[in-house]
PDB file of C-alpha atoms in Angstrom:
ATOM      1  CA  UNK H 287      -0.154 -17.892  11.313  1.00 82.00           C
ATOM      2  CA  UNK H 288      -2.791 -16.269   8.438  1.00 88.00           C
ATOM      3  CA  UNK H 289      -2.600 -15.095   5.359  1.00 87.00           C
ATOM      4  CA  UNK H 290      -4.633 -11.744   5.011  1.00 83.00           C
ATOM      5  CA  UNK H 291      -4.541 -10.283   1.703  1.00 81.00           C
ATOM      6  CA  UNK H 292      -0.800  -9.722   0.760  1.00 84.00           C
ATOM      7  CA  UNK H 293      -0.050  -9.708   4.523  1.00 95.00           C
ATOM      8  CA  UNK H 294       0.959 -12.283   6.675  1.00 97.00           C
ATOM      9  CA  UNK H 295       0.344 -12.570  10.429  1.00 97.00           C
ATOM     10  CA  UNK H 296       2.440 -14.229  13.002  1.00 97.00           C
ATOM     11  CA  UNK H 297       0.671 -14.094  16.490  1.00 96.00           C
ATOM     12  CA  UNK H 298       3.481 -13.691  18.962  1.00 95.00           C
ATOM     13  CA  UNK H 299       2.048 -13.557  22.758  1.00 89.00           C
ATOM     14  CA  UNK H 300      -1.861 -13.388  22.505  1.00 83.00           C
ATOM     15  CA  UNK H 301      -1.867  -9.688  22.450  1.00 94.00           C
ATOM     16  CA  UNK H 302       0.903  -8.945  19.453  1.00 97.00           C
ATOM     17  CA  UNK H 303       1.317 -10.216  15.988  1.00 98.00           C
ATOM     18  CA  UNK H 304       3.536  -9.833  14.053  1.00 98.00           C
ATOM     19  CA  UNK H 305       3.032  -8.167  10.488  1.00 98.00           C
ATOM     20  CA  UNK H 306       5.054  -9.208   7.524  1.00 99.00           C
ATOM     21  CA  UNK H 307       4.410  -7.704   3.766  1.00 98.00           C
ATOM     22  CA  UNK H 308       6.970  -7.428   0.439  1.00 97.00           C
ATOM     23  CA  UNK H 309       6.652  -5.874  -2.622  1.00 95.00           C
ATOM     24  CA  UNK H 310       9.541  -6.126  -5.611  1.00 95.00           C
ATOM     25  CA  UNK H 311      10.503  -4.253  -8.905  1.00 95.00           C
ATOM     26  CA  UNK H 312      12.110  -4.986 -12.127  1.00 96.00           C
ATOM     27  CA  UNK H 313      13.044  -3.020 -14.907  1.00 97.00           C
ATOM     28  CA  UNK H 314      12.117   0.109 -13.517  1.00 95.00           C
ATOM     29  CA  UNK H 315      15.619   2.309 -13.029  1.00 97.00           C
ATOM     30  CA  UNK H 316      18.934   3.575 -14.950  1.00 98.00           C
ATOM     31  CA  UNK H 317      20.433   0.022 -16.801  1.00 98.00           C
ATOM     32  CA  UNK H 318      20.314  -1.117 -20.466  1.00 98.00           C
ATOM     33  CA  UNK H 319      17.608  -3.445 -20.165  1.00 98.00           C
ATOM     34  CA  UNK H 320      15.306  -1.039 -18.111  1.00 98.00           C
ATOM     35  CA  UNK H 321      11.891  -0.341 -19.790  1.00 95.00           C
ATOM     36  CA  UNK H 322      10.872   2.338 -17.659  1.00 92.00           C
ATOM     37  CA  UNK H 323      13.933   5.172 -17.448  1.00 94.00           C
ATOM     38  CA  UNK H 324      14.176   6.689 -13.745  1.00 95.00           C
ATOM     39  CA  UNK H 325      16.419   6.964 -10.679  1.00 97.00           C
ATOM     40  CA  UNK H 326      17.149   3.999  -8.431  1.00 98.00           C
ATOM     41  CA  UNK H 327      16.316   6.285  -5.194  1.00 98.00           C
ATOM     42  CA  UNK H 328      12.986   6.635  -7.167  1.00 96.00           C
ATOM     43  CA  UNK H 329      12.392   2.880  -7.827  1.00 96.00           C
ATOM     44  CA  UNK H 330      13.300   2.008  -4.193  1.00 98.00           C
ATOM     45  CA  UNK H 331      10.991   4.251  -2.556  1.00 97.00           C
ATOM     46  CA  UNK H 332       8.173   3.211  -4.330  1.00 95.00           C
ATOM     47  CA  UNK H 333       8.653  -0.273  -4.046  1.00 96.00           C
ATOM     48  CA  UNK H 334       8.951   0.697  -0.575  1.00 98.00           C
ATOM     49  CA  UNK H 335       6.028   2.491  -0.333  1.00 97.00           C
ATOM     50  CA  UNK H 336       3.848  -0.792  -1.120  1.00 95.00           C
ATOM     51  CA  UNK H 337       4.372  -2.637   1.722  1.00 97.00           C
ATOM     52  CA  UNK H 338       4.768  -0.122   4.310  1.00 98.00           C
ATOM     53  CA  UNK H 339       1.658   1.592   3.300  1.00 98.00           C
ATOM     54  CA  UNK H 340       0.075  -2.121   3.987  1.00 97.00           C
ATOM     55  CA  UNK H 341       1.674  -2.444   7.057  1.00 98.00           C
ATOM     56  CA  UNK H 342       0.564   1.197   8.375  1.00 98.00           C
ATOM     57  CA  UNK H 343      -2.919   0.913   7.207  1.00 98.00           C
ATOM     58  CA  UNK H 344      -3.925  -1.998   8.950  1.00 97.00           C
ATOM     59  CA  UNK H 345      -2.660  -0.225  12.522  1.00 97.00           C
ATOM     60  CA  UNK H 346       0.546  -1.821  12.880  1.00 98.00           C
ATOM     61  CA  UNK H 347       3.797   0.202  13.794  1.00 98.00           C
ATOM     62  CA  UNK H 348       6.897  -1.005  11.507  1.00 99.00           C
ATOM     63  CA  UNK H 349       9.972  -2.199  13.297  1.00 99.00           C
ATOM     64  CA  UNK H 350      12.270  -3.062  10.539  1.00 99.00           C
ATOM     65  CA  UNK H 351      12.698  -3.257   6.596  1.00 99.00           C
ATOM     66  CA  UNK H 352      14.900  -5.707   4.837  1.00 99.00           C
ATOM     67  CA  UNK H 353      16.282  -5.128   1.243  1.00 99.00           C
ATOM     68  CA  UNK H 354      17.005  -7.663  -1.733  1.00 99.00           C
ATOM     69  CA  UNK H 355      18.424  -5.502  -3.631  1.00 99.00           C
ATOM     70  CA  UNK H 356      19.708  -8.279  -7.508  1.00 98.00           C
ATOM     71  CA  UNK H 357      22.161  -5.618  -8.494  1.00 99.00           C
ATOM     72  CA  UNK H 358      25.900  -4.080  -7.772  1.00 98.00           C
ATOM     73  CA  UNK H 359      26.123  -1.733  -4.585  1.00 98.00           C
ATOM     74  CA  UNK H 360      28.323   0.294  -6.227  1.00 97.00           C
ATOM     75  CA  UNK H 361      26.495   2.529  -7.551  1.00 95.00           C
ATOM     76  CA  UNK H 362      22.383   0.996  -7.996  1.00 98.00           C
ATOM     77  CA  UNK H 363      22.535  -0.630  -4.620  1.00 98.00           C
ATOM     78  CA  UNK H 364      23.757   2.537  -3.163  1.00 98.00           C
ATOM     79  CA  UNK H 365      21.384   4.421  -4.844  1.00 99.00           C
ATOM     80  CA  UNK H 366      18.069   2.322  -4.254  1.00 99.00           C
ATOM     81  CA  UNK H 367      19.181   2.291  -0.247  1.00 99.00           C
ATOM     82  CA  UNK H 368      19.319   6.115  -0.306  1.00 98.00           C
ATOM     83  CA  UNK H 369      15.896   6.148  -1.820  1.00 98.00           C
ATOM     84  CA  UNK H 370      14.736   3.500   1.243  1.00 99.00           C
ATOM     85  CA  UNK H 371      16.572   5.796   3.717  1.00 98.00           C
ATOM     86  CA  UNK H 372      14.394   8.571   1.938  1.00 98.00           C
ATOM     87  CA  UNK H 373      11.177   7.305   2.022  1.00 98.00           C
ATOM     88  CA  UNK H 374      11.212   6.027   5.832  1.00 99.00           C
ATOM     89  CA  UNK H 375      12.336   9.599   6.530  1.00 98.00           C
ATOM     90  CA  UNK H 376       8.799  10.972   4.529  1.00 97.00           C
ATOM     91  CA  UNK H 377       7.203   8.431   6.630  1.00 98.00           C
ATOM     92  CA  UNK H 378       8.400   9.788   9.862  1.00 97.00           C
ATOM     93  CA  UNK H 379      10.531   6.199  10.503  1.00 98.00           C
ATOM     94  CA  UNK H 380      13.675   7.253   9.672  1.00 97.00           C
ATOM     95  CA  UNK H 381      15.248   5.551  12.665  1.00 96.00           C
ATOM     96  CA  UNK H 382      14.014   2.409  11.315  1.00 98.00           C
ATOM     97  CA  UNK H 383      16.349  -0.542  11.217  1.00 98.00           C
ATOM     98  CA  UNK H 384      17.161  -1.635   7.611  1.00 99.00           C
ATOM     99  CA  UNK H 385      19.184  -5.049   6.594  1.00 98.00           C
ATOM    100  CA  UNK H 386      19.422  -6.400   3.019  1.00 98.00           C
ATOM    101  CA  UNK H 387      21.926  -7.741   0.198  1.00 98.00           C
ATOM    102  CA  UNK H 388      22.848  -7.404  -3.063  1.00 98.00           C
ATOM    103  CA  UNK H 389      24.163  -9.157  -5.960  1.00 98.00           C
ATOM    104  CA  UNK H 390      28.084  -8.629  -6.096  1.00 98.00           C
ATOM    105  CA  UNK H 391      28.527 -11.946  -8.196  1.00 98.00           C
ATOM    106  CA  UNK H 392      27.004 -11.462 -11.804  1.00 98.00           C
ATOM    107  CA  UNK H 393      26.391  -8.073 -13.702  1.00 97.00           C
ATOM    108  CA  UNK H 394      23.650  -7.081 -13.929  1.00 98.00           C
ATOM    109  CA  UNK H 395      20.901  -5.282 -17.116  1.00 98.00           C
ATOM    110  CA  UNK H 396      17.918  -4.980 -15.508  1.00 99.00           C
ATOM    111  CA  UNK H 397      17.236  -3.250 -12.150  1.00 99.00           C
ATOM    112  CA  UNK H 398      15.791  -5.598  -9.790  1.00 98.00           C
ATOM    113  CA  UNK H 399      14.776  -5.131  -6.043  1.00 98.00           C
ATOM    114  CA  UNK H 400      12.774  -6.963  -3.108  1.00 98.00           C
ATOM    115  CA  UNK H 401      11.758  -5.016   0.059  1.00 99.00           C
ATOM    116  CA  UNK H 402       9.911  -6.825   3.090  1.00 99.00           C
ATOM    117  CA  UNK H 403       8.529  -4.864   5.793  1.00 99.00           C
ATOM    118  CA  UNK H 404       7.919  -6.050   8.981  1.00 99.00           C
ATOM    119  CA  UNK H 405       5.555  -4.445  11.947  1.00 99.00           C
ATOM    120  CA  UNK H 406       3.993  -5.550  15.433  1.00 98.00           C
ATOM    121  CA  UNK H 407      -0.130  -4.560  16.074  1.00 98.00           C
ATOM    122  CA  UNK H 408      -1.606  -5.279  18.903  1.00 97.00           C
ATOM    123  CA  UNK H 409      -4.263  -8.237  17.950  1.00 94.00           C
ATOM    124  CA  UNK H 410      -7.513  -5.871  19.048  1.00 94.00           C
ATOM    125  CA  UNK H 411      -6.595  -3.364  17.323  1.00 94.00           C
ATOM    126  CA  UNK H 412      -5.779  -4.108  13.670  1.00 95.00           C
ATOM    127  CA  UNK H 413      -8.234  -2.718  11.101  1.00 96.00           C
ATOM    128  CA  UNK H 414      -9.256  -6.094   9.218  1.00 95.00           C
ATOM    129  CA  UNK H 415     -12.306  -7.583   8.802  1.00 94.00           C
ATOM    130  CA  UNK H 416     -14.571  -4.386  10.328  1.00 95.00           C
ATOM    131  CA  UNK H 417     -16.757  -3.638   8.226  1.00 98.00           C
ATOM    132  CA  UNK H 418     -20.864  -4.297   8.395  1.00 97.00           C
ATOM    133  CA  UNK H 419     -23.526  -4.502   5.930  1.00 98.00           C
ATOM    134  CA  UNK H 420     -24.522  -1.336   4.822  1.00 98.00           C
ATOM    135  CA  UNK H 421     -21.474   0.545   5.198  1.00 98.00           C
ATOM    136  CA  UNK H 422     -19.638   2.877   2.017  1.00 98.00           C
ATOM    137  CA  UNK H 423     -16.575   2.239  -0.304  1.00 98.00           C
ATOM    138  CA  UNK H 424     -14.655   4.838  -1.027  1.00 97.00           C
ATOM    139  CA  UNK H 425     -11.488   5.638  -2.715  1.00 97.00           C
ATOM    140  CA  UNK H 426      -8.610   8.320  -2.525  1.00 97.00           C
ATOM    141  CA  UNK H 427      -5.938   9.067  -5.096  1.00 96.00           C
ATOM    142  CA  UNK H 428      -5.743   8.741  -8.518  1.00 94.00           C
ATOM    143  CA  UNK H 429      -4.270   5.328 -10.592  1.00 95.00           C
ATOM    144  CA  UNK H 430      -1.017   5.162 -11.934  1.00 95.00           C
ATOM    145  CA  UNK H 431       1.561   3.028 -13.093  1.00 91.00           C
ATOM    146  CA  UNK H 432       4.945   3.210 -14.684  1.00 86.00           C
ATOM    147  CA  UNK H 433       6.103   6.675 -16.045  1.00 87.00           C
ATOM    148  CA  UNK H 434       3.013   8.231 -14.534  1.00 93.00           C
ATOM    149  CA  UNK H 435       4.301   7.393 -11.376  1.00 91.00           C
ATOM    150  CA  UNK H 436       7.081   9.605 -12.093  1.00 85.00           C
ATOM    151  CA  UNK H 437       5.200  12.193 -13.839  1.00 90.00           C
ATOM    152  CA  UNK H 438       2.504  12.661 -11.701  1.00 92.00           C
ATOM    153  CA  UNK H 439       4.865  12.132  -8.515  1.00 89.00           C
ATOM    154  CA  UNK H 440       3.642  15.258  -6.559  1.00 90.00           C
ATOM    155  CA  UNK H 441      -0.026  14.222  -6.990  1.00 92.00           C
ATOM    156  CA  UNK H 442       0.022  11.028  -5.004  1.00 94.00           C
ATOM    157  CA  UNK H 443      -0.704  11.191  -1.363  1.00 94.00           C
ATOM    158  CA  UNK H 444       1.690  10.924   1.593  1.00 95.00           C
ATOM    159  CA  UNK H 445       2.095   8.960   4.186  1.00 97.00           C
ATOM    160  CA  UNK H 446       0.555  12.355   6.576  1.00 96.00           C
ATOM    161  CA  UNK H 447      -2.473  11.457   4.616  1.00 96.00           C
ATOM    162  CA  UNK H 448      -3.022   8.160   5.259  1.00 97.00           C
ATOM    163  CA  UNK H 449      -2.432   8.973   9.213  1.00 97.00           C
ATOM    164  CA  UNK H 450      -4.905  11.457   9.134  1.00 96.00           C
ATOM    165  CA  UNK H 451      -7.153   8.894   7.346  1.00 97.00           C
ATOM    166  CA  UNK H 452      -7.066   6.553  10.005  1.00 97.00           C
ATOM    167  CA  UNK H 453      -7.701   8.887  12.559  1.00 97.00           C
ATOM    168  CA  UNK H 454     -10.918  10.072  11.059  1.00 97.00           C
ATOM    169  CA  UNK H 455     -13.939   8.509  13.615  1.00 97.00           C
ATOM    170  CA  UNK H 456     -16.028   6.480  11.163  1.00 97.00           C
ATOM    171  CA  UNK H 457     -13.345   5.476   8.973  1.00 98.00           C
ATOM    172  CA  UNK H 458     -13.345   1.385   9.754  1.00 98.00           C
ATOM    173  CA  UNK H 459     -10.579  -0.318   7.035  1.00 98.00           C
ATOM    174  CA  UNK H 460      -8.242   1.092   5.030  1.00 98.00           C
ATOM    175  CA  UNK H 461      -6.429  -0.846   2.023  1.00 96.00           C
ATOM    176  CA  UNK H 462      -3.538   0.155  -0.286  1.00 96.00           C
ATOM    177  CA  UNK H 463      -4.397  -0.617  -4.021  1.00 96.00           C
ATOM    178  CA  UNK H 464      -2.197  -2.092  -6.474  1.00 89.00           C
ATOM    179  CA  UNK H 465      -1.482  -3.403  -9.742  1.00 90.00           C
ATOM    180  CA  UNK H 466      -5.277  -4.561  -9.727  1.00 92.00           C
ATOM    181  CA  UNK H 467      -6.984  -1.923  -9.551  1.00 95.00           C
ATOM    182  CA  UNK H 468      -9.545  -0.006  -7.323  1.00 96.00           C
ATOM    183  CA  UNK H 469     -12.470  -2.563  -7.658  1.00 95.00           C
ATOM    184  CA  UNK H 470     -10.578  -5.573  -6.960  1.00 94.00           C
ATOM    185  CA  UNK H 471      -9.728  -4.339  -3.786  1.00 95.00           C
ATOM    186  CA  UNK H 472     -12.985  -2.956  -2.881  1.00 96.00           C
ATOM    187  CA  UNK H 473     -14.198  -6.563  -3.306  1.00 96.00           C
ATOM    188  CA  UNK H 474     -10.977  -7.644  -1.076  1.00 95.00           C
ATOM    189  CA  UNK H 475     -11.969  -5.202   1.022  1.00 96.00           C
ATOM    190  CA  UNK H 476     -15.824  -6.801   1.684  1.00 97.00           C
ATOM    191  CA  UNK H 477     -14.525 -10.315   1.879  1.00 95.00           C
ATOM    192  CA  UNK H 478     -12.008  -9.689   4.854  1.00 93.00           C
ATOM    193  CA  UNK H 479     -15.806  -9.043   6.930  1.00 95.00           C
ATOM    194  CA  UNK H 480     -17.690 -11.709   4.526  1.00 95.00           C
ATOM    195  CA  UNK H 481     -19.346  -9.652   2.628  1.00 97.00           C
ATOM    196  CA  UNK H 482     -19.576  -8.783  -0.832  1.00 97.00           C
ATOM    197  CA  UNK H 483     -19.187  -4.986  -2.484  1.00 97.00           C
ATOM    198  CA  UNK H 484     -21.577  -3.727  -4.814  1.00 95.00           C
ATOM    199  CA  UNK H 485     -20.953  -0.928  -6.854  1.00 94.00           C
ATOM    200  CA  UNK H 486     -23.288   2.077  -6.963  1.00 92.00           C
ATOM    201  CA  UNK H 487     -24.344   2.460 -10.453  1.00 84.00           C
ATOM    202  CA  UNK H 488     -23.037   5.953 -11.204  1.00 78.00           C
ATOM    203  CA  UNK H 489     -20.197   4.210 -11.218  1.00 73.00           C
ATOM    204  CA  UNK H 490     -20.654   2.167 -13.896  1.00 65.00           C
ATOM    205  CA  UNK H 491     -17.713   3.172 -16.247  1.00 63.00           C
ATOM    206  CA  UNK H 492     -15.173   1.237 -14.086  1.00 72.00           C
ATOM    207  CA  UNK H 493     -12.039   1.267 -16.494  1.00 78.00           C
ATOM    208  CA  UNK H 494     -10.530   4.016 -13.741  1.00 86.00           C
ATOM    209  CA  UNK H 495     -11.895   0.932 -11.536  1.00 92.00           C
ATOM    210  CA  UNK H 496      -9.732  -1.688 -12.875  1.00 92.00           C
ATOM    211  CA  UNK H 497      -6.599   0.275 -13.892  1.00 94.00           C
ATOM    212  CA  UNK H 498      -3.168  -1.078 -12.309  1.00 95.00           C
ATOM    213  CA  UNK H 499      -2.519   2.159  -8.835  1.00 95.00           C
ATOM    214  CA  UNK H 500       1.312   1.023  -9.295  1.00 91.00           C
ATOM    215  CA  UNK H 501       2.731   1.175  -6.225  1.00 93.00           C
ATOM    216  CA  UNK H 502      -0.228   2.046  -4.292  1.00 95.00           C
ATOM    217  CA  UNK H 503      -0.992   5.527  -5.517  1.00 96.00           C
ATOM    218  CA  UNK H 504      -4.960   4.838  -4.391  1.00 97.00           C
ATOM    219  CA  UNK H 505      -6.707   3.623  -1.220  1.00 98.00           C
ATOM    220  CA  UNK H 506      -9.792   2.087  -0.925  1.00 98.00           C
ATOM    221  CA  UNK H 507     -11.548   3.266   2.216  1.00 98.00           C
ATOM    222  CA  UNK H 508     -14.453   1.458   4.430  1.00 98.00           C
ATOM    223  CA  UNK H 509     -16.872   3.804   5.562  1.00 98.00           C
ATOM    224  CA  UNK H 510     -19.185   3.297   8.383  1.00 98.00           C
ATOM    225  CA  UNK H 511     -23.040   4.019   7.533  1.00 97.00           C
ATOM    226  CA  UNK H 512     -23.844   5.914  10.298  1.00 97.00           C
ATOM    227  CA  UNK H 513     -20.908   8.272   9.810  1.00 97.00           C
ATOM    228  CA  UNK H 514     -21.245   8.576   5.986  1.00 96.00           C
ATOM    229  CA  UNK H 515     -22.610  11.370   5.683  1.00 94.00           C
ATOM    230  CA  UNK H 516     -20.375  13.614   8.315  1.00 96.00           C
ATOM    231  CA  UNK H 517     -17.264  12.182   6.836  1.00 96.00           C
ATOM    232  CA  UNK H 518     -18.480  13.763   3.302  1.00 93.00           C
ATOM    233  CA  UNK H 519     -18.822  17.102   4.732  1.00 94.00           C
ATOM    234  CA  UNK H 520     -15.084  16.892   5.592  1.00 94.00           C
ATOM    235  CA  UNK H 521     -13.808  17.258   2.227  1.00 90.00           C
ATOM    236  CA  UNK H 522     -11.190  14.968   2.363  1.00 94.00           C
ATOM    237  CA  UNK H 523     -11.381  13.996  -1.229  1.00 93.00           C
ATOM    238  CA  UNK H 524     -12.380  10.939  -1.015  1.00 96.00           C
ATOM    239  CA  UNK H 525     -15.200   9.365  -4.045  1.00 94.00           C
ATOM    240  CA  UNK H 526     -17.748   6.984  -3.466  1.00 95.00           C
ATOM    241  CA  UNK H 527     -17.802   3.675  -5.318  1.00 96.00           C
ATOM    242  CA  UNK H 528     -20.346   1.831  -3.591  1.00 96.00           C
ATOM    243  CA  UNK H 529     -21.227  -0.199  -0.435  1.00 97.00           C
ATOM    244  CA  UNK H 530     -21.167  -3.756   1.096  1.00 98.00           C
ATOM    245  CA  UNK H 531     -23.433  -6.044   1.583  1.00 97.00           C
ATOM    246  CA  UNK H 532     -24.716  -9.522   2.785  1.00 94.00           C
ATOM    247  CA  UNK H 533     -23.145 -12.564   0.784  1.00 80.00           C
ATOM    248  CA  UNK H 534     -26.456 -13.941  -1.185  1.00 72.00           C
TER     249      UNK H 534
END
């Protein structure tokens, strides 16, 4: 077993491994002691969208979701697993197998949720770790958190995207990016092939760099060097942050 990132991997026969990655929420939804007013269906599909996004990006095909959900079924519960249902549907798994709980003991104030996704990747094939000195950092989407995630919902790329991404010949690694912003992950990103990112110095205002993507509303893309250049022309709207390089 390894711990890769926010991912965990479970080797299973020599060929597959198993994928595991969770994301939660709290106080995001419609009770009292919620600081950020929204639906439940809304609050479940993003947290959602965290881990499968991690899952998917790293070449591994989901086979099942499971649900903590710390609140009443009737109605939150039934409300965040509609949003679930939703999501896996925009994701093209809506035949995905989904188990889970939720609290039926205690009330509740404060909307609270778990979601764990679990995939299978073939052990060749995963994107981690592929990068080589030399090669570009990019990143796609725009940063947001909290009630710009709501706001700005129709701005913040689909799962389509991210397929088409990693279909793209030259594009090596992609990674979701999270409360910790673009350049954390960009330096994630290097260390998964042991190397470490440098940023190119037009981008030297990095507070876009370091703002919290929510639930992954930006990824950080690995770009091979001898590709950089035709990938640009595509216009896929990706922006350059920098490159990697050897650890000194």
């Amino acid at each position: 077993m390894t711990q890769y990132r926010d991912l965990t991997i479970i080797p299973l026969d020599g060929k597959e491994e198993l994928v595991i990655a969770c994301d939660s929420s709290a106080a995001i939804g419609e009770k009292k002691g919620d600081c950020v007013k929204t639906s439940p269906a809304i609050t479940a599909a993003f947290c959602l969208r965290v881990p499968l996004l991690e899952v998917l990006a790293i070449g591994a095909q989901p086979i099942a979701v499971i649900d903590v959900i710390g609140n009443e079924y009737d109605t939150t519960g039934k409300k965040m697993l509609e949003g679930i249902k939703e999501e896996l549907t925009r994701a093209g798994l809506s035949n995905l197998p989904i188990n889970g709980s939720t609290e039926e003991n205690m009330p509740t104030v404060m909307s609270s949720l778990g979601i764990t996704v679990i995939g299978k990747v073939l052990a060749n094939q995963k994107r981690i770790g592929c990068l080589k000195a030399g090669d570009a950092v990019y990143y796609v989407g725009q940063p947001f958190v909290g009630k710009e995630v709501v706001a700005h919902r129709d701005m913040i790329f689909s799962y389509a995207e991210l397929a088409n991404l990693l279909e793209v010949p030259g594009i090596l690694e992609i990674l979701p990016v999270g409360s910790k912003g673009i350049l954390h992950e960009a330096e994630e990103l290097a260390k998964s092939s042991q190397l470490t990112f440098e940023l190119a110095e037009e981008q030297s205002d990095t507070l876009e760099l370091k703002k919290s993507a929510g639930p992954a509303t930006v990824l950080v893309i690995g770009v091979s060097s001898t590709k950089q250049e035709q990938i640009e022309q595509l216009k896929l709207g990706l922006k350059f942050i920098g490159y990697v390089k050897e650890e000194r």
